PDB file of C-alpha atoms and ligand atoms in Angstrom:
ATOM      1  CA  MET A   1     105.157 -12.892   6.551  1.00 88.00           C
ATOM      2  CA  ARG A   2     101.369 -12.926   6.360  1.00 98.00           C
ATOM      3  CA  LYS A   3      99.741 -15.745   8.296  1.00 98.00           C
ATOM      4  CA  PRO A   4      97.456 -17.742   5.994  1.00 98.00           C
ATOM      5  CA  ILE A   5      93.788 -17.754   6.950  1.00 99.00           C
ATOM      6  CA  MET A   6      91.292 -20.374   5.884  1.00 98.00           C
ATOM      7  CA  ALA A   7      87.653 -19.585   6.664  1.00 99.00           C
ATOM      8  CA  GLY A   8      84.635 -21.805   6.155  1.00 99.00           C
ATOM      9  CA  ASN A   9      81.582 -19.842   5.067  1.00 99.00           C
ATOM     10  CA  TRP A  10      78.756 -22.206   5.910  1.00 99.00           C
ATOM     11  CA  LYS A  11      76.196 -19.896   4.273  1.00 98.00           C
ATOM     12  CA  MET A  12      72.608 -20.933   5.131  1.00 98.00           C
ATOM     13  CA  ASN A  13      73.575 -24.474   6.107  1.00 98.00           C
ATOM     14  CA  LYS A  14      73.768 -26.354   9.427  1.00 98.00           C
ATOM     15  CA  THR A  15      71.522 -25.882  12.415  1.00 98.00           C
ATOM     16  CA  ALA A  16      73.225 -24.977  15.677  1.00 98.00           C
ATOM     17  CA  HIS A  17      73.229 -28.646  16.643  1.00 98.00           C
ATOM     18  CA  GLU A  18      74.639 -29.770  13.288  1.00 98.00           C
ATOM     19  CA  GLY A  19      77.220 -27.009  13.356  1.00 98.00           C
ATOM     20  CA  VAL A  20      78.572 -28.124  16.709  1.00 98.00           C
ATOM     21  CA  GLU A  21      78.718 -31.711  15.440  1.00 98.00           C
ATOM     22  CA  LEU A  22      80.677 -30.570  12.383  1.00 98.00           C
ATOM     23  CA  VAL A  23      83.139 -28.614  14.503  1.00 98.00           C
ATOM     24  CA  ARG A  24      83.620 -31.563  16.855  1.00 98.00           C
ATOM     25  CA  GLU A  25      84.344 -33.779  13.874  1.00 98.00           C
ATOM     26  CA  MET A  26      87.157 -31.480  12.715  1.00 98.00           C
ATOM     27  CA  MET A  27      88.530 -30.176  15.969  1.00 97.00           C
ATOM     28  CA  ASP A  28      91.215 -32.766  16.734  1.00 98.00           C
ATOM     29  CA  ASP A  29      92.585 -32.580  13.208  1.00 98.00           C
ATOM     30  CA  LEU A  30      92.468 -28.785  12.961  1.00 98.00           C
ATOM     31  CA  THR A  31      93.895 -27.748  16.312  1.00 97.00           C
ATOM     32  CA  PRO A  32      97.470 -28.906  15.574  1.00 97.00           C
ATOM     33  CA  ILE A  33      97.656 -26.860  12.324  1.00 98.00           C
ATOM     34  CA  ALA A  34      98.368 -23.628  14.165  1.00 98.00           C
ATOM     35  CA  SER A  35     100.384 -22.142  11.286  1.00 98.00           C
ATOM     36  CA  VAL A  36      97.092 -21.466   9.502  1.00 98.00           C
ATOM     37  CA  GLU A  37      94.387 -19.288  11.044  1.00 98.00           C
ATOM     38  CA  ARG A  38      91.201 -21.383  10.930  1.00 98.00           C
ATOM     39  CA  VAL A  39      87.758 -19.810  11.148  1.00 99.00           C
ATOM     40  CA  PHE A  40      84.175 -21.096  11.066  1.00 99.00           C
ATOM     41  CA  CYS A  41      81.412 -18.802   9.868  1.00 99.00           C
ATOM     42  CA  PRO A  42      78.046 -20.365  10.784  1.00 98.00           C
ATOM     43  CA  THR A  43      74.613 -18.751  10.615  1.00 98.00           C
ATOM     44  CA  PHE A  44      73.818 -16.260  13.375  1.00 98.00           C
ATOM     45  CA  LEU A  45      71.755 -18.787  15.305  1.00 98.00           C
ATOM     46  CA  ALA A  46      74.597 -21.315  15.327  1.00 98.00           C
ATOM     47  CA  VAL A  47      77.296 -18.778  16.242  1.00 98.00           C
ATOM     48  CA  PRO A  48      76.925 -18.930  20.059  1.00 98.00           C
ATOM     49  CA  ASP A  49      77.026 -22.729  20.222  1.00 98.00           C
ATOM     50  CA  VAL A  50      79.915 -22.980  17.763  1.00 98.00           C
ATOM     51  CA  SER A  51      81.853 -20.339  19.676  1.00 98.00           C
ATOM     52  CA  ARG A  52      81.352 -22.310  22.895  1.00 98.00           C
ATOM     53  CA  ALA A  53      82.461 -25.481  21.100  1.00 98.00           C
ATOM     54  CA  VAL A  54      85.814 -23.920  20.140  1.00 98.00           C
ATOM     55  CA  GLU A  55      86.444 -22.315  23.536  1.00 98.00           C
ATOM     56  CA  GLY A  56      89.971 -22.990  24.762  1.00 97.00           C
ATOM     57  CA  THR A  57      91.276 -23.598  21.230  1.00 98.00           C
ATOM     58  CA  ASP A  58      92.703 -21.107  18.756  1.00 97.00           C
ATOM     59  CA  LEU A  59      89.943 -21.832  16.242  1.00 98.00           C
ATOM     60  CA  GLY A  60      88.066 -18.665  15.334  1.00 98.00           C
ATOM     61  CA  VAL A  61      84.425 -17.865  14.722  1.00 99.00           C
ATOM     62  CA  GLY A  62      82.978 -15.333  12.321  1.00 99.00           C
ATOM     63  CA  ALA A  63      79.515 -14.115  11.378  1.00 99.00           C
ATOM     64  CA  GLN A  64      78.342 -13.869   7.782  1.00 99.00           C
ATOM     65  CA  ASN A  65      76.942 -10.355   8.084  1.00 98.00           C
ATOM     66  CA  LEU A  66      76.063  -7.572  10.497  1.00 98.00           C
ATOM     67  CA  TYR A  67      74.183  -4.288  10.461  1.00 98.00           C
ATOM     68  CA  PHE A  68      76.070  -1.030  10.790  1.00 98.00           C
ATOM     69  CA  GLU A  69      73.831   0.672  13.347  1.00 98.00           C
ATOM     70  CA  ALA A  70      74.627   0.138  17.018  1.00 98.00           C
ATOM     71  CA  SER A  71      71.069  -0.593  18.208  1.00 98.00           C
ATOM     72  CA  GLY A  72      67.472   0.381  17.702  1.00 98.00           C
ATOM     73  CA  ALA A  73      64.404  -0.286  15.585  1.00 98.00           C
ATOM     74  CA  TYR A  74      65.933  -2.450  12.842  1.00 98.00           C
ATOM     75  CA  THR A  75      63.788  -5.555  12.891  1.00 98.00           C
ATOM     76  CA  GLY A  76      65.662  -8.660  11.886  1.00 98.00           C
ATOM     77  CA  GLU A  77      69.144  -7.168  12.064  1.00 98.00           C
ATOM     78  CA  VAL A  78      72.145  -7.941  14.284  1.00 98.00           C
ATOM     79  CA  SER A  79      74.438  -5.198  15.573  1.00 98.00           C
ATOM     80  CA  PRO A  80      78.252  -5.136  15.514  1.00 98.00           C
ATOM     81  CA  GLU A  81      78.376  -5.392  19.314  1.00 98.00           C
ATOM     82  CA  MET A  82      76.090  -8.437  19.259  1.00 98.00           C
ATOM     83  CA  VAL A  83      78.372 -10.116  16.741  1.00 98.00           C
ATOM     84  CA  ARG A  84      81.453  -9.123  18.754  1.00 98.00           C
ATOM     85  CA  GLU A  85      80.073 -10.886  21.822  1.00 98.00           C
ATOM     86  CA  PHE A  86      80.749 -14.223  20.118  1.00 98.00           C
ATOM     87  CA  CYS A  87      82.937 -13.559  17.085  1.00 98.00           C
ATOM     88  CA  ASP A  88      86.320 -12.210  16.079  1.00 98.00           C
ATOM     89  CA  TYR A  89      85.551 -12.016  12.355  1.00 99.00           C
ATOM     90  CA  VAL A  90      82.682 -11.006  10.114  1.00 99.00           C
ATOM     91  CA  ILE A  91      82.193 -11.566   6.402  1.00 99.00           C
ATOM     92  CA  ILE A  92      81.069  -8.354   4.707  1.00 99.00           C
ATOM     93  CA  GLY A  93      79.779  -7.782   1.194  1.00 98.00           C
ATOM     94  CA  HIS A  94      79.568 -11.380   0.031  1.00 98.00           C
ATOM     95  CA  SER A  95      78.298 -11.478  -3.556  1.00 98.00           C
ATOM     96  CA  GLU A  96      75.222 -13.396  -2.420  1.00 98.00           C
ATOM     97  CA  ARG A  97      74.324 -10.522  -0.116  1.00 98.00           C
ATOM     98  CA  ARG A  98      74.957  -8.013  -2.861  1.00 98.00           C
ATOM     99  CA  GLU A  99      72.867 -10.030  -5.335  1.00 98.00           C
ATOM    100  CA  TYR A 100      69.932 -11.263  -3.224  1.00 98.00           C
ATOM    101  CA  PHE A 101      69.748  -8.687  -0.446  1.00 98.00           C
ATOM    102  CA  GLY A 102      70.550  -5.485  -2.247  1.00 98.00           C
ATOM    103  CA  GLU A 103      73.823  -4.685  -0.518  1.00 98.00           C
ATOM    104  CA  THR A 104      75.629  -1.753  -2.056  1.00 98.00           C
ATOM    105  CA  ASP A 105      79.240  -0.609  -2.017  1.00 98.00           C
ATOM    106  CA  LYS A 106      78.185   2.195   0.309  1.00 98.00           C
ATOM    107  CA  GLY A 107      76.540  -0.158   2.758  1.00 98.00           C
ATOM    108  CA  VAL A 108      79.521  -2.479   2.620  1.00 98.00           C
ATOM    109  CA  ASN A 109      81.792   0.435   3.510  1.00 98.00           C
ATOM    110  CA  ARG A 110      79.598   1.386   6.476  1.00 98.00           C
ATOM    111  CA  LYS A 111      79.567  -2.201   7.689  1.00 99.00           C
ATOM    112  CA  ILE A 112      83.354  -2.456   7.491  1.00 99.00           C
ATOM    113  CA  LYS A 113      83.718   0.700   9.597  1.00 98.00           C
ATOM    114  CA  ALA A 114      81.149  -0.504  12.117  1.00 98.00           C
ATOM    115  CA  ALA A 115      82.884  -3.869  12.398  1.00 99.00           C
ATOM    116  CA  LEU A 116      86.314  -2.280  12.919  1.00 98.00           C
ATOM    117  CA  ASP A 117      84.874   0.071  15.540  1.00 98.00           C
ATOM    118  CA  VAL A 118      83.966  -2.864  17.789  1.00 98.00           C
ATOM    119  CA  GLY A 119      87.192  -4.768  17.148  1.00 98.00           C
ATOM    120  CA  LEU A 120      85.925  -7.298  14.628  1.00 98.00           C
ATOM    121  CA  THR A 121      88.133  -8.324  11.712  1.00 98.00           C
ATOM    122  CA  PRO A 122      86.150  -7.841   8.516  1.00 99.00           C
ATOM    123  CA  ILE A 123      86.512 -10.317   5.660  1.00 99.00           C
ATOM    124  CA  VAL A 124      85.603  -8.062   2.751  1.00 99.00           C
ATOM    125  CA  CYS A 125      84.381  -9.810  -0.401  1.00 99.00           C
ATOM    126  CA  VAL A 126      84.862  -8.549  -3.937  1.00 98.00           C
ATOM    127  CA  GLY A 127      84.583 -10.261  -7.293  1.00 98.00           C
ATOM    128  CA  GLU A 128      83.270 -10.038 -10.827  1.00 98.00           C
ATOM    129  CA  THR A 129      80.509 -11.819 -12.734  1.00 98.00           C
ATOM    130  CA  ARG A 130      81.185 -14.019 -15.738  1.00 98.00           C
ATOM    131  CA  GLU A 131      79.893 -11.288 -18.062  1.00 98.00           C
ATOM    132  CA  LEU A 132      82.305  -8.738 -16.669  1.00 98.00           C
ATOM    133  CA  ARG A 133      85.195 -11.169 -17.025  1.00 98.00           C
ATOM    134  CA  GLU A 134      84.245 -11.946 -20.595  1.00 98.00           C
ATOM    135  CA  GLN A 135      84.092  -8.244 -21.348  1.00 98.00           C
ATOM    136  CA  GLY A 136      87.602  -7.813 -19.958  1.00 98.00           C
ATOM    137  CA  LYS A 137      86.297  -5.684 -17.089  1.00 98.00           C
ATOM    138  CA  THR A 138      87.548  -7.768 -14.174  1.00 98.00           C
ATOM    139  CA  GLU A 139      90.305  -5.392 -13.204  1.00 98.00           C
ATOM    140  CA  SER A 140      88.281  -2.187 -13.291  1.00 98.00           C
ATOM    141  CA  TRP A 141      85.307  -3.790 -11.516  1.00 98.00           C
ATOM    142  CA  VAL A 142      87.298  -5.317  -8.688  1.00 98.00           C
ATOM    143  CA  ARG A 143      89.401  -2.199  -8.356  1.00 98.00           C
ATOM    144  CA  ASP A 144      86.267  -0.048  -8.013  1.00 98.00           C
ATOM    145  CA  GLN A 145      84.856  -2.423  -5.401  1.00 98.00           C
ATOM    146  CA  VAL A 146      88.075  -2.214  -3.381  1.00 98.00           C
ATOM    147  CA  VAL A 147      88.168   1.591  -3.605  1.00 98.00           C
ATOM    148  CA  ALA A 148      84.536   1.882  -2.487  1.00 98.00           C
ATOM    149  CA  ALA A 149      84.885  -0.658   0.326  1.00 98.00           C
ATOM    150  CA  LEU A 150      87.927   1.037   1.843  1.00 98.00           C
ATOM    151  CA  ASP A 151      86.717   4.625   1.489  1.00 98.00           C
ATOM    152  CA  GLY A 152      87.679   6.662   4.546  1.00 98.00           C
ATOM    153  CA  LEU A 153      89.628   3.905   6.296  1.00 98.00           C
ATOM    154  CA  THR A 154      93.068   4.551   7.774  1.00 98.00           C
ATOM    155  CA  ALA A 155      96.098   2.595   6.601  1.00 98.00           C
ATOM    156  CA  GLU A 156      96.211   0.894   9.972  1.00 98.00           C
ATOM    157  CA  GLN A 157      92.595  -0.230   9.650  1.00 98.00           C
ATOM    158  CA  VAL A 158      93.187  -1.525   6.142  1.00 98.00           C
ATOM    159  CA  ALA A 159      96.282  -3.424   7.211  1.00 98.00           C
ATOM    160  CA  SER A 160      94.213  -5.243   9.843  1.00 98.00           C
ATOM    161  CA  LEU A 161      91.423  -6.461   7.602  1.00 98.00           C
ATOM    162  CA  ILE A 162      91.084  -9.373   5.245  1.00 98.00           C
ATOM    163  CA  MET A 163      90.074  -9.107   1.626  1.00 99.00           C
ATOM    164  CA  ALA A 164      88.470 -12.034  -0.194  1.00 99.00           C
ATOM    165  CA  TYR A 165      88.549 -12.206  -3.964  1.00 99.00           C
ATOM    166  CA  GLU A 166      85.574 -14.328  -4.949  1.00 98.00           C
ATOM    167  CA  PRO A 167      84.813 -14.399  -8.674  1.00 98.00           C
ATOM    168  CA  ILE A 168      81.055 -14.945  -8.831  1.00 98.00           C
ATOM    169  CA  TRP A 169      81.362 -17.404 -11.710  1.00 98.00           C
ATOM    170  CA  ALA A 170      83.525 -19.651  -9.554  1.00 98.00           C
ATOM    171  CA  ILE A 171      81.215 -19.763  -6.523  1.00 98.00           C
ATOM    172  CA  GLY A 172      79.470 -23.097  -6.100  1.00 97.00           C
ATOM    173  CA  THR A 173      80.156 -24.085  -9.708  1.00 97.00           C
ATOM    174  CA  GLY A 174      83.089 -26.449  -9.268  1.00 97.00           C
ATOM    175  CA  LEU A 175      84.954 -24.191 -11.703  1.00 97.00           C
ATOM    176  CA  ALA A 176      87.573 -22.510  -9.567  1.00 98.00           C
ATOM    177  CA  ALA A 177      89.734 -19.761 -10.975  1.00 98.00           C
ATOM    178  CA  THR A 178      93.080 -21.027 -12.206  1.00 98.00           C
ATOM    179  CA  PRO A 179      95.900 -20.420  -9.729  1.00 98.00           C
ATOM    180  CA  ALA A 180      97.290 -17.860 -12.189  1.00 98.00           C
ATOM    181  CA  ASP A 181      93.975 -15.984 -12.411  1.00 98.00           C
ATOM    182  CA  ALA A 182      93.596 -16.005  -8.619  1.00 98.00           C
ATOM    183  CA  GLU A 183      97.122 -14.661  -8.254  1.00 98.00           C
ATOM    184  CA  GLU A 184      96.599 -12.033 -10.903  1.00 98.00           C
ATOM    185  CA  VAL A 185      93.532 -10.545  -9.251  1.00 98.00           C
ATOM    186  CA  CYS A 186      94.614 -10.987  -5.614  1.00 98.00           C
ATOM    187  CA  GLY A 187      98.039  -9.510  -6.288  1.00 98.00           C
ATOM    188  CA  GLY A 188      97.694  -7.496  -9.462  1.00 98.00           C
ATOM    189  CA  VAL A 189      94.356  -5.905  -8.641  1.00 98.00           C
ATOM    190  CA  VAL A 190      93.381  -6.093  -4.946  1.00 99.00           C
ATOM    191  CA  ARG A 191      96.845  -5.666  -3.435  1.00 99.00           C
ATOM    192  CA  ALA A 192      97.950  -3.279  -6.165  1.00 98.00           C
ATOM    193  CA  THR A 193      94.917  -1.068  -5.566  1.00 99.00           C
ATOM    194  CA  ILE A 194      95.644  -0.932  -1.845  1.00 98.00           C
ATOM    195  CA  ALA A 195      99.271  -0.004  -2.586  1.00 98.00           C
ATOM    196  CA  GLU A 196      98.052   2.769  -4.819  1.00 98.00           C
ATOM    197  CA  LEU A 197      95.472   4.043  -2.282  1.00 98.00           C
ATOM    198  CA  TYR A 198      97.780   3.726   0.730  1.00 98.00           C
ATOM    199  CA  ASP A 199     101.360   2.501   0.487  1.00 98.00           C
ATOM    200  CA  ARG A 200     103.407  -0.626  -0.112  1.00 98.00           C
ATOM    201  CA  ALA A 201     103.652  -1.569   3.561  1.00 98.00           C
ATOM    202  CA  THR A 202      99.885  -1.445   4.017  1.00 98.00           C
ATOM    203  CA  ALA A 203      99.326  -3.475   0.865  1.00 98.00           C
ATOM    204  CA  ASP A 204     101.884  -6.035   1.975  1.00 98.00           C
ATOM    205  CA  ALA A 205     100.215  -6.391   5.361  1.00 98.00           C
ATOM    206  CA  VAL A 206      96.681  -7.106   4.112  1.00 98.00           C
ATOM    207  CA  ARG A 207      95.723 -10.727   3.827  1.00 98.00           C
ATOM    208  CA  ILE A 208      93.874 -11.618   0.657  1.00 99.00           C
ATOM    209  CA  GLN A 209      91.860 -14.802   0.378  1.00 99.00           C
ATOM    210  CA  TYR A 210      90.663 -16.520  -2.739  1.00 99.00           C
ATOM    211  CA  GLY A 211      87.153 -18.005  -2.713  1.00 98.00           C
ATOM    212  CA  GLY A 212      85.180 -19.965  -5.306  1.00 98.00           C
ATOM    213  CA  SER A 213      85.099 -23.764  -5.564  1.00 98.00           C
ATOM    214  CA  VAL A 214      88.177 -24.268  -3.399  1.00 98.00           C
ATOM    215  CA  SER A 215      88.521 -28.023  -2.892  1.00 98.00           C
ATOM    216  CA  PRO A 216      90.990 -30.553  -1.503  1.00 98.00           C
ATOM    217  CA  ALA A 217      92.099 -31.140  -5.117  1.00 98.00           C
ATOM    218  CA  ASN A 218      92.909 -27.532  -6.037  1.00 98.00           C
ATOM    219  CA  ALA A 219      93.822 -25.998  -2.663  1.00 98.00           C
ATOM    220  CA  TYR A 220      97.550 -26.691  -2.885  1.00 98.00           C
ATOM    221  CA  GLU A 221      98.026 -25.034  -6.270  1.00 98.00           C
ATOM    222  CA  ILE A 222      95.876 -22.011  -5.485  1.00 98.00           C
ATOM    223  CA  MET A 223      97.329 -21.476  -2.020  1.00 98.00           C
ATOM    224  CA  SER A 224     100.859 -21.745  -3.412  1.00 98.00           C
ATOM    225  CA  GLN A 225     100.395 -18.385  -5.129  1.00 98.00           C
ATOM    226  CA  PRO A 226     102.372 -15.688  -3.317  1.00 98.00           C
ATOM    227  CA  ASN A 227      99.538 -13.156  -3.181  1.00 98.00           C
ATOM    228  CA  VAL A 228      96.900 -15.653  -2.063  1.00 98.00           C
ATOM    229  CA  ASP A 229      96.943 -15.732   1.725  1.00 98.00           C
ATOM    230  CA  GLY A 230      94.233 -18.282   2.303  1.00 98.00           C
ATOM    231  CA  GLY A 231      90.712 -19.055   1.252  1.00 98.00           C
ATOM    232  CA  LEU A 232      87.053 -18.454   1.879  1.00 99.00           C
ATOM    233  CA  VAL A 233      85.513 -21.863   1.409  1.00 99.00           C
ATOM    234  CA  GLY A 234      81.806 -22.558   0.912  1.00 98.00           C
ATOM    235  CA  GLY A 235      80.689 -26.065  -0.035  1.00 98.00           C
ATOM    236  CA  ALA A 236      83.876 -27.856   0.968  1.00 98.00           C
ATOM    237  CA  SER A 237      83.761 -26.324   4.448  1.00 98.00           C
ATOM    238  CA  LEU A 238      80.602 -28.308   5.195  1.00 98.00           C
ATOM    239  CA  LYS A 239      82.464 -31.599   4.969  1.00 98.00           C
ATOM    240  CA  ALA A 240      84.894 -32.170   7.829  1.00 98.00           C
ATOM    241  CA  SER A 241      87.462 -34.199   5.899  1.00 98.00           C
ATOM    242  CA  ASP A 242      87.475 -31.745   2.981  1.00 98.00           C
ATOM    243  CA  PHE A 243      87.973 -28.675   5.151  1.00 99.00           C
ATOM    244  CA  VAL A 244      90.722 -30.376   7.148  1.00 98.00           C
ATOM    245  CA  THR A 245      92.490 -31.386   3.940  1.00 98.00           C
ATOM    246  CA  ILE A 246      92.215 -27.838   2.565  1.00 98.00           C
ATOM    247  CA  VAL A 247      93.764 -26.419   5.746  1.00 98.00           C
ATOM    248  CA  ARG A 248      96.563 -29.013   5.603  1.00 98.00           C
ATOM    249  CA  GLU A 249      97.188 -28.273   1.935  1.00 98.00           C
ATOM    250  CA  THR A 250      97.392 -24.580   2.748  1.00 98.00           C
ATOM    251  CA  ALA A 251     100.048 -25.186   5.400  1.00 98.00           C
ATOM    252  CA  ARG A 252     101.953 -27.352   2.918  1.00 98.00           C
ATOM    253  CA  ALA A 253     101.617 -24.824   0.112  1.00 98.00           C
ATOM    254  CA  LYS A 254     103.048 -22.088   2.328  1.00 98.00           C
ATOM    255  CA  GLY A 255     105.880 -24.294   3.515  1.00 98.00           C
ATOM    256  CA  LEU A 256     104.482 -24.303   7.045  1.00 97.00           C
ATOM    257  CA  SER A 257     103.942 -27.998   7.664  1.00 85.00           C
TER     258      SER A 257
HETATM  259  P1  13P B   1      82.091 -22.384  -2.768  1.00 96.57           P
HETATM  260  O1  13P B   1      83.373 -22.790  -2.084  1.00 96.57           O
HETATM  261  O2  13P B   1      80.952 -23.281  -2.444  1.00 96.57           O
HETATM  262  O3  13P B   1      82.297 -22.169  -4.230  1.00 96.57           O
HETATM  263  O4  13P B   1      81.688 -20.955  -2.153  1.00 96.57           O
HETATM  264  C1  13P B   1      82.620 -19.952  -2.107  1.00 96.57           C
HETATM  265  C2  13P B   1      82.064 -18.844  -1.296  1.00 96.57           C
HETATM  266  O5  13P B   1      81.161 -18.131  -1.708  1.00 96.57           O
HETATM  267  C3  13P B   1      82.642 -18.631   0.038  1.00 96.57           C
HETATM  268  O6  13P B   1      82.223 -17.430   0.580  1.00 96.57           O
END
């Protein structure tokens, strides 16, 4: 059985000081829910302090990005090894990075390989815009993103990473995908594509998160879907009680509490 994983993507929110406060607020409630993998993804500058704050617990820390080169003259960038010093996970190819910072499928693929090379677990984001959905192109778009992201990876590497289906129209809008839509894309597109590219066992091993307006109110229904193995949570991960409730609901939805 795949262990559910709930990650909070803090995006460009919380100073290092505020991030540690937030973690401290949640820690006692989150530590007992060991059936769900729980991960905080703060900004780079908050990562070291947050990682120290969770030391001695099984709470994980992830970065929101990295650069694929190992070192050198890349002003403003952070290398895989630098991320690895403090993190176990890294979000790659978030739609905000694709939209505002020009990230391409090719770059995303290079970043995934670089992350795997240093032992980080990539959380690879894919998802369609509202226009694409309305044009009935969700399946082909997401499929193409998955194919491009995984290009050249071994089955073993793919089995170890995490995919996140984040429909762009659902991010930060309060309009989450319906549980059925989340299931359809996570299972019928992302997992199905991996089965087609690799094999059934690899596809069954990959954990696939849903992201986009996950909240305490909708977490149970969405996380109850068999092909949804957790969530990538933005806004609601910035509020301690909301994130704790979402993690609890996930454990309940998977019959683990
Ligand atoms: P929201 O939960 O705020 O919609 O953000 C989702 C997201 O983009 C997580 O990466």
